[in-house]
Coordinates of N, CA, C and O in Angstrom, one line a residue:
X51 N 71.4 147.0 125.0 CA 72.8 147.1 124.8 C 73.5 147.5 126.1 O 74.6 147.0 126.4
X52 N 72.9 148.4 126.9 CA 73.5 148.7 128.1 C 73.6 147.5 129.1 O 74.6 147.4 129.8
X53 N 72.6 146.7 129.1 CA 72.6 145.5 130.0 C 73.7 144.6 129.6 O 74.4 144.0 130.5
X54 N 73.9 144.3 128.3 CA 75.0 143.4 127.9 C 76.4 144.0 128.2 O 77.3 143.3 128.6
X55 N 76.5 145.3 128.0 CA 77.8 146.0 128.4 C 78.1 145.8 129.9 O 79.2 145.6 130.3
X56 N 77.0 146.0 130.7 CA 77.2 145.8 132.2 C 77.6 144.4 132.5 O 78.4 144.2 133.4
X57 N 76.9 143.4 131.8 CA 77.2 142.0 132.1 C 78.7 141.7 131.8 O 79.4 141.0 132.5
X58 N 79.1 142.2 130.6 CA 80.5 141.9 130.2 C 81.5 142.5 131.2 O 82.5 141.9 131.6
X59 N 81.2 143.8 131.6 CA 82.0 144.4 132.6 C 82.0 143.7 133.9 O 83.1 143.5 134.5
X60 N 80.9 143.2 134.4 CA 80.8 142.5 135.6 C 81.6 141.2 135.5 O 82.4 140.8 136.5
X61 N 81.5 140.5 134.4 CA 82.2 139.2 134.3 C 83.7 139.5 134.2 O 84.5 138.8 134.8
X62 N 84.1 140.5 133.5 CA 85.6 140.8 133.4 C 86.1 141.3 134.7 O 87.3 141.0 135.0
X63 N 85.3 142.0 135.5 CA 85.8 142.5 136.8 C 85.8 141.5 137.9 O 86.4 141.7 138.9
X64 N 85.2 140.3 137.6 CA 85.2 139.3 138.6 C 86.6 138.6 138.7 O 87.5 138.9 138.0
X65 N 86.8 137.7 139.7 CA 88.0 137.1 139.9 C 88.2 135.9 139.0 O 88.5 134.8 139.4
X66 N 88.1 136.1 137.7 CA 88.1 135.0 136.7 C 89.5 134.4 136.5 O 89.6 133.3 136.0
X67 N 90.5 135.1 136.8 CA 91.9 134.6 136.6 C 92.2 133.4 137.5 O 93.1 132.6 137.2
X68 N 91.5 133.3 138.6 CA 91.8 132.2 139.6 C 91.0 131.0 139.3 O 91.1 130.0 140.0
X69 N 90.1 131.0 138.3 CA 89.3 129.9 137.9 C 90.0 128.9 137.0 O 91.0 129.2 136.5
X70 N 89.3 127.8 136.7 CA 89.9 126.8 135.8 C 90.1 127.3 134.4 O 89.3 128.2 134.0
X71 N 91.0 126.8 133.7 CA 91.2 127.2 132.3 C 90.0 127.0 131.4 O 89.7 127.8 130.5
X72 N 89.3 125.9 131.7 CA 88.1 125.6 130.9 C 87.0 126.7 131.1 O 86.3 127.1 130.2
X73 N 86.8 127.0 132.4 CA 85.8 128.1 132.7 C 86.2 129.4 132.1 O 85.4 130.1 131.6
X74 N 87.5 129.7 132.2 CA 88.0 131.0 131.6 C 87.7 131.0 130.1 O 87.3 132.1 129.5
X75 N 88.0 129.9 129.4 CA 87.7 129.8 128.0 C 86.2 130.1 127.7 O 85.9 130.9 126.8
X76 N 85.3 129.5 128.4 CA 83.9 129.7 128.2 C 83.5 131.1 128.6 O 82.6 131.7 127.9
X77 N 84.1 131.7 129.6 CA 83.8 133.1 129.9 C 84.2 134.0 128.8 O 83.5 134.9 128.4
X78 N 85.4 133.8 128.2 CA 85.8 134.7 127.1 C 84.9 134.5 125.9 O 84.5 135.5 125.3
X79 N 84.5 133.3 125.6 CA 83.6 133.1 124.5 C 82.2 133.8 124.8 O 81.7 134.4 123.9
X80 N 81.7 133.7 126.0 CA 80.5 134.4 126.3 C 80.6 135.9 126.2 O 79.7 136.5 125.6
X81 N 81.7 136.5 126.6 CA 81.9 137.9 126.5 C 82.0 138.3 125.0 O 81.4 139.4 124.6
X82 N 82.6 137.5 124.2 CA 82.7 137.8 122.8 C 81.3 137.8 122.1 O 81.0 138.6 121.2
X83 N 80.5 136.8 122.5 CA 79.2 136.6 121.9 C 78.3 137.8 122.3 O 77.4 138.1 121.5
X84 N 78.5 138.4 123.4 CA 77.5 139.4 123.9 C 77.9 140.8 123.4 O 77.2 141.8 123.6
X85 N 79.1 140.9 122.7 CA 79.5 142.2 122.2 C 78.6 142.6 121.1 O 78.1 141.8 120.3
X86 N 78.4 143.9 120.9 CA 77.6 144.5 119.9 C 78.3 144.4 118.5 O 79.5 144.7 118.4
X87 N 77.5 144.1 117.5 CA 78.1 144.1 116.2 C 78.0 145.5 115.6 O 77.0 146.2 115.8
X88 N 79.0 145.9 114.9 CA 79.0 147.2 114.2 C 78.3 147.0 112.9 O 78.6 146.1 112.1
X89 N 77.3 147.9 112.6 CA 76.5 147.8 111.4 C 76.7 149.0 110.5 O 76.8 150.1 111.0
X90 N 76.9 148.7 109.3 CA 77.1 149.8 108.3 C 75.7 150.1 107.7 O 75.1 149.2 107.2
X91 N 75.2 151.3 107.9 CA 73.9 151.7 107.4 C 72.8 151.0 108.1 O 71.7 150.8 107.6
X92 N 73.1 150.5 109.3 CA 72.1 149.7 110.2 C 71.6 148.5 109.4 O 70.5 148.0 109.7
X93 N 72.4 148.0 108.5 CA 71.9 146.8 107.7 C 73.0 145.7 107.6 O 72.8 144.5 107.7
X94 N 74.3 146.2 107.3 CA 75.3 145.2 106.9 C 76.3 145.2 108.1 O 76.9 146.2 108.5
X95 N 76.5 144.0 108.7 CA 77.5 143.9 109.8 C 78.9 144.0 109.2 O 79.3 143.5 108.2
X96 N 79.7 144.8 109.9 CA 81.1 145.1 109.5 C 82.0 144.1 110.2 O 82.2 144.2 111.4
X97 N 82.5 143.2 109.5 CA 83.4 142.2 110.0 C 84.8 142.6 109.5 O 85.0 143.6 108.8
X98 N 85.8 141.9 110.0 CA 87.2 142.2 109.5 C 87.3 142.0 108.0 O 87.9 142.8 107.3
X99 N 86.6 141.0 107.5 CA 86.7 140.7 106.0 C 86.1 141.9 105.3 O 86.6 142.3 104.3
X100 N 84.9 142.4 105.7 CA 84.3 143.5 105.0 C 85.1 144.8 105.1 O 85.2 145.5 104.2
X101 N 85.7 145.0 106.3 CA 86.5 146.2 106.5 C 87.7 146.1 105.6 O 88.0 147.1 104.9
X102 N 88.4 145.0 105.5 CA 89.6 144.9 104.6 C 89.2 145.0 103.2 O 90.0 145.6 102.4
X103 N 88.1 144.5 102.8 CA 87.6 144.7 101.4 C 87.4 146.1 101.1 O 87.8 146.6 100.0
X104 N 86.8 146.9 102.0 CA 86.6 148.3 101.8 C 87.9 149.0 101.7 O 88.1 149.9 100.8
X105 N 88.8 148.7 102.6 CA 90.2 149.4 102.5 C 90.9 149.1 101.2 O 91.5 150.0 100.6
X106 N 90.8 147.9 100.8 CA 91.5 147.5 99.5 C 90.8 148.3 98.3 O 91.5 148.8 97.4
X107 N 89.5 148.4 98.3 CA 88.8 149.1 97.2 C 89.2 150.5 97.2 O 89.4 151.1 96.2
X108 N 89.2 151.2 98.4 CA 89.5 152.6 98.5 C 91.0 152.8 98.1 O 91.3 153.8 97.4
X109 N 91.9 151.9 98.5 CA 93.3 152.1 98.1 C 93.4 152.0 96.6 O 94.1 152.8 96.0
X110 N 92.7 151.0 96.0 CA 92.8 150.9 94.5 C 92.2 152.1 93.8 O 92.8 152.6 92.9
X111 N 91.1 152.6 94.3 CA 90.5 153.8 93.7 C 91.5 155.0 93.8 O 91.7 155.7 92.9
X112 N 92.1 155.2 95.0 CA 93.0 156.3 95.2 C 94.3 156.1 94.3 O 94.8 157.1 93.8
X113 N 94.7 154.9 94.1 CA 95.9 154.7 93.2 C 95.6 155.0 91.8 O 96.4 155.6 91.1
X114 N 94.4 154.7 91.4 CA 94.0 155.0 90.0 C 93.8 156.5 89.8 O 94.2 157.1 88.8
X115 N 93.2 157.2 90.8 CA 92.9 158.6 90.7 C 94.2 159.5 90.8 O 94.2 160.6 90.3
X116 N 95.2 159.0 91.5 CA 96.4 159.8 91.6 C 97.6 159.0 91.0 O 98.4 158.4 91.8
X117 N 97.8 159.0 89.7 CA 98.9 158.3 89.1 C 100.2 158.9 89.5 O 100.4 160.1 89.7
X118 N 101.2 158.0 89.7 CA 102.5 158.5 90.1 C 103.2 159.1 88.9 O 102.8 158.9 87.7
X119 N 104.2 159.9 89.2 CA 104.9 160.6 88.1 C 105.7 159.8 87.2 O 106.4 159.0 87.0

């Protein structure tokens, strides 16, 4: 994990803004692919979809538990 963090930092710190748009696009894709995935319980990857599902479920539960006046 430390090596991938170092690689992303080195790529981002390079002079990539002066390179061609195609190369910049590939560089951004590479940096995104090397990022660490967040795991819930070291088993389930937390994506935006799973995070939003959890937020909606918690909001629904809190709404049911705390009825308005």
